[in-house]
Each structure stands twice: as C-alpha cells, then as structure tokens.
Amino acid sequence: EPTPVLQSVRAFAPATIANLGPGFDFLGCAVEGLGDHVSVQVNENIEPGKIVISSINRLSLNPMKNCAGIAAKATMELLGIRSVGLSLSLHKGLPLGSGLGSSAASAAAAAVAVNALFGSKLTKADLVLAGLESEAIVSGYHADNIAPSLMGGFVLIRSYSPLDLISLPFPIDKELFFVLVTPAFEAPTKQMRAVLPKHITMKDHILNSSQAAALVAAVLHGDSSLLGAALSSDTIVEPNRGPLIPGMLAVKAAALGTGAFGCTISGAGPTAVAITDTAEKGKAIADAMVDMFLKEGKLEASASVQRLDRTGARVV
C-alpha cells in the first residue's frame, strides 16, 4: 500500500467530444479551455479506506452516487489504499447533460488527483478503468469520453474486453479548432440512446465504417478538411438524434454554409460541434450556429471556439 506523498492535490480534466460522427462509442477527443476541477486531501477524521465529498455544486454529496466519488474510490481500490481516508471537493466547469463529457471530466480529475496524492503509481490507462466504473453507472460502459479526458488528444477504443486504447496523434504543426455551440435544451444520454436503431443495414455499416476509417486517417495526417467531412457523414446515430434537438439540422447547414469543414452532435447532445482551422473562421461559424438555433429551434445558445487538448487530465 503506497503512503501519501502529498497532503492535498488539485487536478483538472478537460471536456471531450465523443462519437465524432461515425465513431459511436469508440472515438473521442479532448478540447482545451473547458473542464472540471477536483481537489482531494488526506483527512484523519474520515474512516481509513473511505472517501467523503466535502464540497460540490449542484450534485449529490454521496460519493457512490457521484462520478468523481465513484472514480476516486475505484482509484483508491486499485492502489490498495486502506490506512487513510480522503475528502474530495468538486468544482464543475462543465454544464450537466451538455454532450461535452461532463461526468467523465469529473471522474478523470478525481482519478488523477487521488493517484497523484500517492505518488502517481498508476498509468492513465489504469485510471481509465477507474473512470469507466463511474461512466457505467451514469451513462453506460463506454470510454470515448473518459479515455480522451484522461489521455488528451484523439483516442480510439479498439476493444472493451480487454480494454485496448490507441492514442491518435494529431500533428503538432497543424491547427485544429472546434466550434462548440450549446443550446438551452436538455438531451439526457439515456433518452438519446433509446432512439438508436437496434439493427442497421449492411449499406449503412459499410458507409459508417469507411467514414470512421477516413476520420482516423485525417487525424493522423492532420487533414482538418477530411476530418470534418468524415465527422459529418454519420448515417446511423446523428439522423436519429438530430431531429430531437430543435433546430439541429438547420444549425448544421448553417455551419457548413459558413465554411465549417464539418458539423455533428457532440456526444449525446445537445451541443453541436463544427470543425475549422482558424479561430477567426471559428468565430464566424459560431455566430451563424447560435443565430440558427434561435431562428429555427427557438433556443438561446452559448458558443466557444477551442483547440485540441493534447495533454488530458493533469495536476494543477
């Protein structure tokens, strides 16, 4: 059992974009600027081996009903921590149910903080397993949010049994910007999953597989244009989810019409994500998408333009 090397640690984990169009449940990436902070400290007033949430905004203080608490406890168990108790505080920087990996960011930050408290004995791949325990309870056993939030960049989940993660490096000399537009609309993950088809045609399978492969190639080559085209070409998930988000189809058209390389739903929604290669283009695309959400969906929306987060969760 490792002993604490620090008395307290604060960690940050970034927002994520899951699915990336045709990559449903097996592709995701992290984005800069948005995310959650978690602080963890050794507390002699807490029963050894236990964790207590001391501070949180808007969510349950029960550690077994909270993503950060579940991931923190799972990390303690992976480390074999039995002789000290921990207290945890969570500051949410991400809106709930936004489609930006809010639950995964909380879990990732908690896992990294606990690991760092005891000398960072576990790898980030190990921590994905801890994060998956919380994801399984909240939104399902899928790693396309938790893996990139922890590892940064683009991540491909090749297998879940056993878990096999592949980092996809986007060339450092290439620019990539994500236009994130979040309307004032709730899109619960379970509800958005319920509309997905149980069976698909061979034609759709082939098309989506080819687009997912093209997306991976685009990431490795740093080809933002191809990345956007592949991201926009999902024929299975987006066609079923899009109509549930008021104005989404018109918003996508507005993004493409303003020069975006591609546009789709981030995660389960309602956030729409568009791809471009400069911040200036991103601002114009964001304005067009916000206007269209209001015009066609009758929804107010907030927007930000962010780069790819290449680092993932880290101690701050």
Tab-separated table of C-alpha atoms in Angstrom:
chain	number	residue	atom	x	y	z
A	1	GLU	CA	0.000	0.000	0.000
A	2	PRO	CA	1.556	3.347	-1.004
A	3	THR	CA	1.668	6.148	1.539
A	4	PRO	CA	0.622	9.715	0.680
A	5	VAL	CA	3.413	11.829	-0.796
A	6	LEU	CA	1.265	14.953	-0.565
A	7	GLN	CA	-1.445	16.128	1.815
A	8	SER	CA	-3.651	17.601	-0.896
A	9	VAL	CA	-3.854	17.685	-4.692
A	10	ARG	CA	-5.914	19.695	-7.179
A	11	ALA	CA	-6.460	18.287	-10.667
A	12	PHE	CA	-8.142	19.438	-13.871
A	13	ALA	CA	-9.721	17.319	-16.599
A	14	PRO	CA	-10.875	18.683	-19.966
A	15	ALA	CA	-14.175	18.470	-21.785
A	16	THR	CA	-14.484	15.896	-24.524
A	17	ILE	CA	-16.261	15.314	-27.801
A	18	ALA	CA	-17.413	11.721	-28.108
A	19	ASN	CA	-18.554	9.714	-31.133
A	20	LEU	CA	-17.112	12.236	-33.623
A	21	GLY	CA	-19.894	11.375	-36.054
A	22	PRO	CA	-19.354	7.795	-37.265
A	23	GLY	CA	-17.198	6.812	-34.263
A	24	PHE	CA	-20.086	5.973	-31.924
A	25	ASP	CA	-18.714	4.711	-28.583
A	26	PHE	CA	-15.182	4.157	-29.927
A	27	LEU	CA	-13.768	7.577	-30.910
A	28	GLY	CA	-13.377	10.746	-28.880
A	29	CYS	CA	-11.117	13.725	-28.297
A	30	ALA	CA	-10.361	16.322	-25.617
A	31	VAL	CA	-10.787	20.081	-26.041
A	32	GLU	CA	-8.983	22.946	-24.323
A	33	GLY	CA	-10.454	25.613	-22.106
A	34	LEU	CA	-13.424	23.750	-20.634
A	35	GLY	CA	-13.443	21.199	-17.839
A	36	ASP	CA	-13.785	20.283	-14.170
A	37	HIS	CA	-11.513	20.694	-11.136
A	38	VAL	CA	-11.279	18.226	-8.254
A	39	SER	CA	-9.344	18.666	-5.013
A	40	VAL	CA	-8.510	15.676	-2.796
A	41	GLN	CA	-6.838	15.699	0.606
A	42	VAL	CA	-5.893	13.288	3.354
A	43	ASN	CA	-8.327	13.672	6.240
A	44	GLU	CA	-7.694	11.969	9.585
A	45	ASN	CA	-11.357	12.419	10.551
A	46	ILE	CA	-12.501	10.091	7.768
A	47	GLU	CA	-12.552	6.318	8.197
A	48	PRO	CA	-9.464	4.695	6.609
A	49	GLY	CA	-10.113	3.455	3.098
A	50	LYS	CA	-13.166	5.698	2.689
A	51	ILE	CA	-13.787	8.878	0.750
A	52	VAL	CA	-16.175	11.716	1.614
A	53	ILE	CA	-17.301	14.548	-0.653
A	54	SER	CA	-16.943	17.727	1.371
A	55	SER	CA	-17.895	20.273	-1.274
A	56	ILE	CA	-19.734	20.152	-4.560
A	57	ASN	CA	-22.089	22.293	-6.574
A	58	ARG	CA	-25.462	21.026	-7.815
A	59	LEU	CA	-24.758	17.304	-7.369
A	60	SER	CA	-25.074	14.568	-4.754
A	61	LEU	CA	-22.679	14.537	-1.807
A	62	ASN	CA	-22.994	10.736	-1.716
A	63	PRO	CA	-19.653	9.539	-3.149
A	64	MET	CA	-21.253	6.418	-4.588
A	65	LYS	CA	-23.829	8.472	-6.499
A	66	ASN	CA	-21.336	10.948	-7.912
A	67	CYS	CA	-18.902	10.404	-10.798
A	68	ALA	CA	-15.967	11.985	-9.010
A	69	GLY	CA	-16.636	9.956	-5.863
A	70	ILE	CA	-17.003	6.650	-7.712
A	71	ALA	CA	-13.810	7.196	-9.713
A	72	ALA	CA	-11.879	8.343	-6.629
A	73	LYS	CA	-12.955	5.259	-4.678
A	74	ALA	CA	-12.117	2.971	-7.609
A	75	THR	CA	-8.649	4.558	-7.814
A	76	MET	CA	-8.139	4.013	-4.073
A	77	GLU	CA	-9.035	0.358	-4.549
A	78	LEU	CA	-6.628	-0.031	-7.495
A	79	LEU	CA	-3.884	1.446	-5.292
A	80	GLY	CA	-4.903	-0.677	-2.304
A	81	ILE	CA	-5.449	2.312	-0.006
A	82	ARG	CA	-6.750	1.093	3.369
A	83	SER	CA	-4.928	3.135	6.020
A	84	VAL	CA	-6.091	6.703	5.299
A	85	GLY	CA	-9.360	8.431	4.487
A	86	LEU	CA	-9.795	11.139	1.873
A	87	SER	CA	-12.055	14.145	1.403
A	88	LEU	CA	-12.937	15.446	-2.051
A	89	SER	CA	-14.308	18.699	-3.422
A	90	LEU	CA	-15.566	19.145	-6.981
A	91	HIS	CA	-15.925	22.354	-8.948
A	92	LYS	CA	-17.989	21.871	-12.107
A	93	GLY	CA	-16.790	23.942	-15.013
A	94	LEU	CA	-18.940	21.990	-17.454
A	95	PRO	CA	-22.736	22.156	-17.707
A	96	LEU	CA	-24.586	18.952	-16.915
A	97	GLY	CA	-26.015	16.988	-19.831
A	98	SER	CA	-24.250	19.122	-22.422
A	99	GLY	CA	-22.740	16.387	-24.552
A	100	LEU	CA	-19.243	17.562	-23.567
A	101	GLY	CA	-18.322	14.694	-21.258
A	102	SER	CA	-19.296	16.383	-18.005
A	103	SER	CA	-19.417	13.174	-15.964
A	104	ALA	CA	-16.163	11.896	-17.484
A	105	ALA	CA	-14.304	15.126	-16.687
A	106	SER	CA	-15.313	14.858	-13.018
A	107	ALA	CA	-14.223	11.224	-12.914
A	108	ALA	CA	-10.939	11.871	-14.715
A	109	ALA	CA	-9.959	14.773	-12.470
A	110	ALA	CA	-10.776	12.758	-9.334
A	111	ALA	CA	-8.803	9.723	-10.507
A	112	VAL	CA	-5.730	11.823	-11.365
A	113	ALA	CA	-5.893	13.690	-8.050
A	114	VAL	CA	-6.081	10.529	-5.942
A	115	ASN	CA	-3.318	8.874	-7.970
A	116	ALA	CA	-1.052	11.924	-7.570
A	117	LEU	CA	-1.697	12.033	-3.828
A	118	PHE	CA	0.027	8.636	-3.578
A	119	GLY	CA	2.885	9.252	-5.994
A	120	SER	CA	1.170	8.586	-9.357
A	121	LYS	CA	1.722	4.827	-9.221
A	122	LEU	CA	-0.976	4.115	-11.822
A	123	THR	CA	-0.821	4.830	-15.546
A	124	LYS	CA	-3.526	6.846	-17.279
A	125	ALA	CA	-4.693	3.613	-18.917
A	126	ASP	CA	-5.173	2.187	-15.411
A	127	LEU	CA	-7.144	5.281	-14.466
A	128	VAL	CA	-9.462	4.792	-17.451
A	129	LEU	CA	-10.642	1.592	-15.760
A	130	ALA	CA	-11.454	3.570	-12.610
A	131	GLY	CA	-13.300	6.180	-14.659
A	132	LEU	CA	-15.242	3.525	-16.513
A	133	GLU	CA	-16.767	2.380	-13.227
A	134	SER	CA	-18.437	5.781	-12.867
A	135	GLU	CA	-19.386	6.013	-16.556
A	136	ALA	CA	-21.036	2.596	-16.382
A	137	ILE	CA	-23.344	3.802	-13.619
A	138	VAL	CA	-24.121	7.216	-15.095
A	139	SER	CA	-24.286	6.778	-18.862
A	140	GLY	CA	-23.095	3.327	-19.879
A	141	TYR	CA	-19.862	1.375	-20.208
A	142	HIS	CA	-18.163	3.404	-22.917
A	143	ALA	CA	-14.745	5.074	-22.836
A	144	ASP	CA	-14.994	7.631	-25.639
A	145	ASN	CA	-15.293	10.430	-23.043
A	146	ILE	CA	-13.231	9.179	-20.109
A	147	ALA	CA	-10.250	7.990	-22.188
A	148	PRO	CA	-9.587	11.277	-24.038
A	149	SER	CA	-10.339	13.324	-20.903
A	150	LEU	CA	-7.571	11.420	-19.125
A	151	MET	CA	-5.145	10.919	-22.016
A	152	GLY	CA	-5.732	14.024	-24.130
A	153	GLY	CA	-5.873	14.264	-27.910
A	154	PHE	CA	-7.811	11.775	-30.006
A	155	VAL	CA	-8.346	8.259	-28.645
A	156	LEU	CA	-9.616	5.138	-30.388
A	157	ILE	CA	-11.117	2.376	-28.241
A	158	ARG	CA	-10.113	-0.745	-30.168
A	159	SER	CA	-11.606	-3.158	-27.657
A	160	TYR	CA	-13.559	-3.113	-24.402
A	161	SER	CA	-12.837	-6.709	-23.410
A	162	PRO	CA	-9.988	-6.457	-22.736
A	163	LEU	CA	-9.765	-2.669	-22.746
A	164	ASP	CA	-7.409	-1.566	-25.527
A	165	LEU	CA	-6.873	2.154	-26.156
A	166	ILE	CA	-4.979	3.722	-29.060
A	167	SER	CA	-3.857	7.355	-28.957
A	168	LEU	CA	-4.146	9.031	-32.356
A	169	PRO	CA	-1.629	11.918	-32.512
A	170	PHE	CA	-2.770	14.969	-34.456
A	171	PRO	CA	0.377	16.572	-35.970
A	172	ILE	CA	1.743	19.258	-33.675
A	173	ASP	CA	2.361	21.654	-36.563
A	174	LYS	CA	-1.272	21.530	-37.740
A	175	GLU	CA	-4.071	23.725	-36.411
A	176	LEU	CA	-7.490	22.383	-35.469
A	177	PHE	CA	-10.349	24.333	-33.916
A	178	PHE	CA	-13.642	23.055	-32.515
A	179	VAL	CA	-16.688	25.313	-32.581
A	180	LEU	CA	-18.882	24.245	-29.649
A	181	VAL	CA	-22.426	25.597	-29.541
A	182	THR	CA	-24.650	24.538	-26.644
A	183	PRO	CA	-28.361	25.388	-26.775
A	184	ALA	CA	-30.548	25.768	-23.683
A	185	PHE	CA	-32.036	22.305	-24.107
A	186	GLU	CA	-31.772	19.038	-22.166
A	187	ALA	CA	-30.742	15.908	-24.027
A	188	PRO	CA	-30.374	13.124	-21.424
A	189	THR	CA	-27.965	10.411	-22.560
A	190	LYS	CA	-30.378	7.578	-21.774
A	191	GLN	CA	-33.137	9.231	-23.794
A	192	MET	CA	-30.815	9.885	-26.719
A	193	ARG	CA	-29.638	6.275	-26.671
A	194	ALA	CA	-33.212	4.999	-26.641
A	195	VAL	CA	-33.863	6.356	-30.155
A	196	LEU	CA	-30.989	4.467	-31.747
A	197	PRO	CA	-31.824	1.578	-34.084
A	198	LYS	CA	-31.321	-1.971	-32.835
A	199	HIS	CA	-30.414	-3.160	-36.332
A	200	ILE	CA	-28.768	-1.432	-39.296
A	201	THR	CA	-28.366	-2.298	-42.956
A	202	MET	CA	-25.155	-3.626	-44.449
A	203	LYS	CA	-25.046	-0.464	-46.579
A	204	ASP	CA	-25.038	1.797	-43.520
A	205	HIS	CA	-22.480	-0.409	-41.776
A	206	ILE	CA	-20.089	-0.161	-44.721
A	207	LEU	CA	-20.590	3.575	-45.128
A	208	ASN	CA	-20.085	4.365	-41.449
A	209	SER	CA	-17.066	2.071	-41.203
A	210	SER	CA	-15.409	3.767	-44.171
A	211	GLN	CA	-16.109	7.222	-42.707
A	212	ALA	CA	-14.697	6.220	-39.311
A	213	ALA	CA	-11.567	4.920	-41.038
A	214	ALA	CA	-11.300	8.171	-43.019
A	215	LEU	CA	-11.624	10.131	-39.772
A	216	VAL	CA	-8.708	8.211	-38.216
A	217	ALA	CA	-6.618	8.807	-41.345
A	218	ALA	CA	-7.494	12.514	-41.227
A	219	VAL	CA	-6.347	12.790	-37.614
A	220	LEU	CA	-3.018	11.077	-38.306
A	221	HIS	CA	-2.376	13.232	-41.396
A	222	GLY	CA	-3.584	16.449	-39.754
A	223	ASP	CA	-6.156	16.918	-42.504
A	224	SER	CA	-8.863	19.126	-40.960
A	225	SER	CA	-10.914	19.197	-44.149
A	226	LEU	CA	-11.136	15.402	-44.416
A	227	LEU	CA	-11.734	15.171	-40.666
A	228	GLY	CA	-14.727	17.474	-40.972
A	229	ALA	CA	-16.120	15.642	-43.991
A	230	ALA	CA	-15.914	12.267	-42.227
A	231	LEU	CA	-17.331	13.679	-38.990
A	232	SER	CA	-20.363	14.977	-40.935
A	233	SER	CA	-21.117	11.675	-42.647
A	234	ASP	CA	-22.670	9.514	-39.918
A	235	THR	CA	-25.728	7.674	-41.274
A	236	ILE	CA	-26.730	5.772	-38.130
A	237	VAL	CA	-26.707	7.873	-34.942
A	238	GLU	CA	-26.990	11.514	-35.993
A	239	PRO	CA	-30.036	11.000	-38.273
A	240	ASN	CA	-31.955	9.585	-35.289
A	241	ARG	CA	-30.753	12.047	-32.657
A	242	GLY	CA	-30.643	15.222	-34.724
A	243	PRO	CA	-34.418	15.722	-35.025
A	244	LEU	CA	-34.737	15.561	-31.212
A	245	ILE	CA	-32.650	18.728	-30.824
A	246	PRO	CA	-34.729	21.699	-32.043
A	247	GLY	CA	-33.045	23.410	-34.965
A	248	MET	CA	-30.103	20.987	-35.159
A	249	LEU	CA	-30.455	20.176	-38.849
A	250	ALA	CA	-30.585	23.877	-39.764
A	251	VAL	CA	-27.663	24.603	-37.428
A	252	LYS	CA	-25.540	22.006	-39.207
A	253	ALA	CA	-26.439	23.511	-42.565
A	254	ALA	CA	-25.559	26.989	-41.265
A	255	ALA	CA	-22.161	25.788	-40.042
A	256	LEU	CA	-21.324	24.178	-43.375
A	257	GLY	CA	-22.644	27.208	-45.223
A	258	THR	CA	-20.317	29.468	-43.238
A	259	GLY	CA	-17.250	27.428	-44.152
A	260	ALA	CA	-17.020	24.713	-41.498
A	261	PHE	CA	-15.301	21.554	-42.703
A	262	GLY	CA	-17.919	19.507	-40.874
A	263	CYS	CA	-20.530	19.557	-38.129
A	264	THR	CA	-22.254	16.959	-35.967
A	265	ILE	CA	-23.670	16.368	-32.468
A	266	SER	CA	-21.139	16.207	-29.646
A	267	GLY	CA	-21.722	13.062	-27.623
A	268	ALA	CA	-25.418	12.617	-26.920
A	269	GLY	CA	-26.043	16.352	-27.442
A	270	PRO	CA	-27.394	18.931	-27.355
A	271	THR	CA	-24.046	20.612	-28.098
A	272	ALA	CA	-23.272	20.902	-31.797
A	273	VAL	CA	-19.610	20.759	-32.819
A	274	ALA	CA	-18.111	22.123	-36.035
A	275	ILE	CA	-14.543	21.802	-37.335
A	276	THR	CA	-12.355	24.548	-38.799
A	277	ASP	CA	-8.676	25.553	-38.984
A	278	THR	CA	-8.558	29.147	-37.680
A	279	ALA	CA	-10.017	30.977	-34.705
A	280	GLU	CA	-11.362	33.717	-36.979
A	281	LYS	CA	-13.335	31.237	-39.081
A	282	GLY	CA	-14.499	29.587	-35.873
A	283	LYS	CA	-15.978	32.840	-34.566
A	284	ALA	CA	-17.973	33.393	-37.771
A	285	ILE	CA	-19.204	29.787	-37.753
A	286	ALA	CA	-20.180	30.063	-34.073
A	287	ASP	CA	-22.209	33.220	-34.722
A	288	ALA	CA	-24.073	31.545	-37.588
A	289	MET	CA	-24.856	28.464	-35.476
A	290	VAL	CA	-26.071	30.493	-32.493
A	291	ASP	CA	-28.307	32.567	-34.778
A	292	MET	CA	-29.776	29.449	-36.357
A	293	PHE	CA	-30.512	27.784	-33.025
A	294	LEU	CA	-32.533	30.864	-32.128
A	295	LYS	CA	-34.203	31.208	-35.522
A	296	GLU	CA	-35.113	27.570	-36.202
A	297	GLY	CA	-35.005	25.973	-32.759
A	298	LYS	CA	-36.232	28.941	-30.701
A	299	LEU	CA	-33.333	28.231	-28.338
A	300	GLU	CA	-30.758	30.544	-26.802
A	301	ALA	CA	-27.266	29.107	-27.199
A	302	SER	CA	-23.740	29.764	-25.938
A	303	ALA	CA	-20.645	29.237	-28.061
A	304	SER	CA	-16.899	28.841	-27.698
A	305	VAL	CA	-14.042	28.090	-30.069
A	306	GLN	CA	-11.409	25.763	-28.644
A	307	ARG	CA	-8.230	23.968	-29.703
A	308	LEU	CA	-7.498	20.285	-29.242
A	309	ASP	CA	-6.337	19.485	-25.701
A	310	ARG	CA	-3.241	17.349	-26.232
A	311	THR	CA	-2.447	16.765	-22.533
A	312	GLY	CA	-5.563	15.444	-20.840
A	313	ALA	CA	-6.192	15.385	-17.106
A	314	ARG	CA	-3.369	16.839	-15.012
A	315	VAL	CA	-2.403	18.092	-11.582
A	316	VAL	CA	-2.699	21.874	-11.345
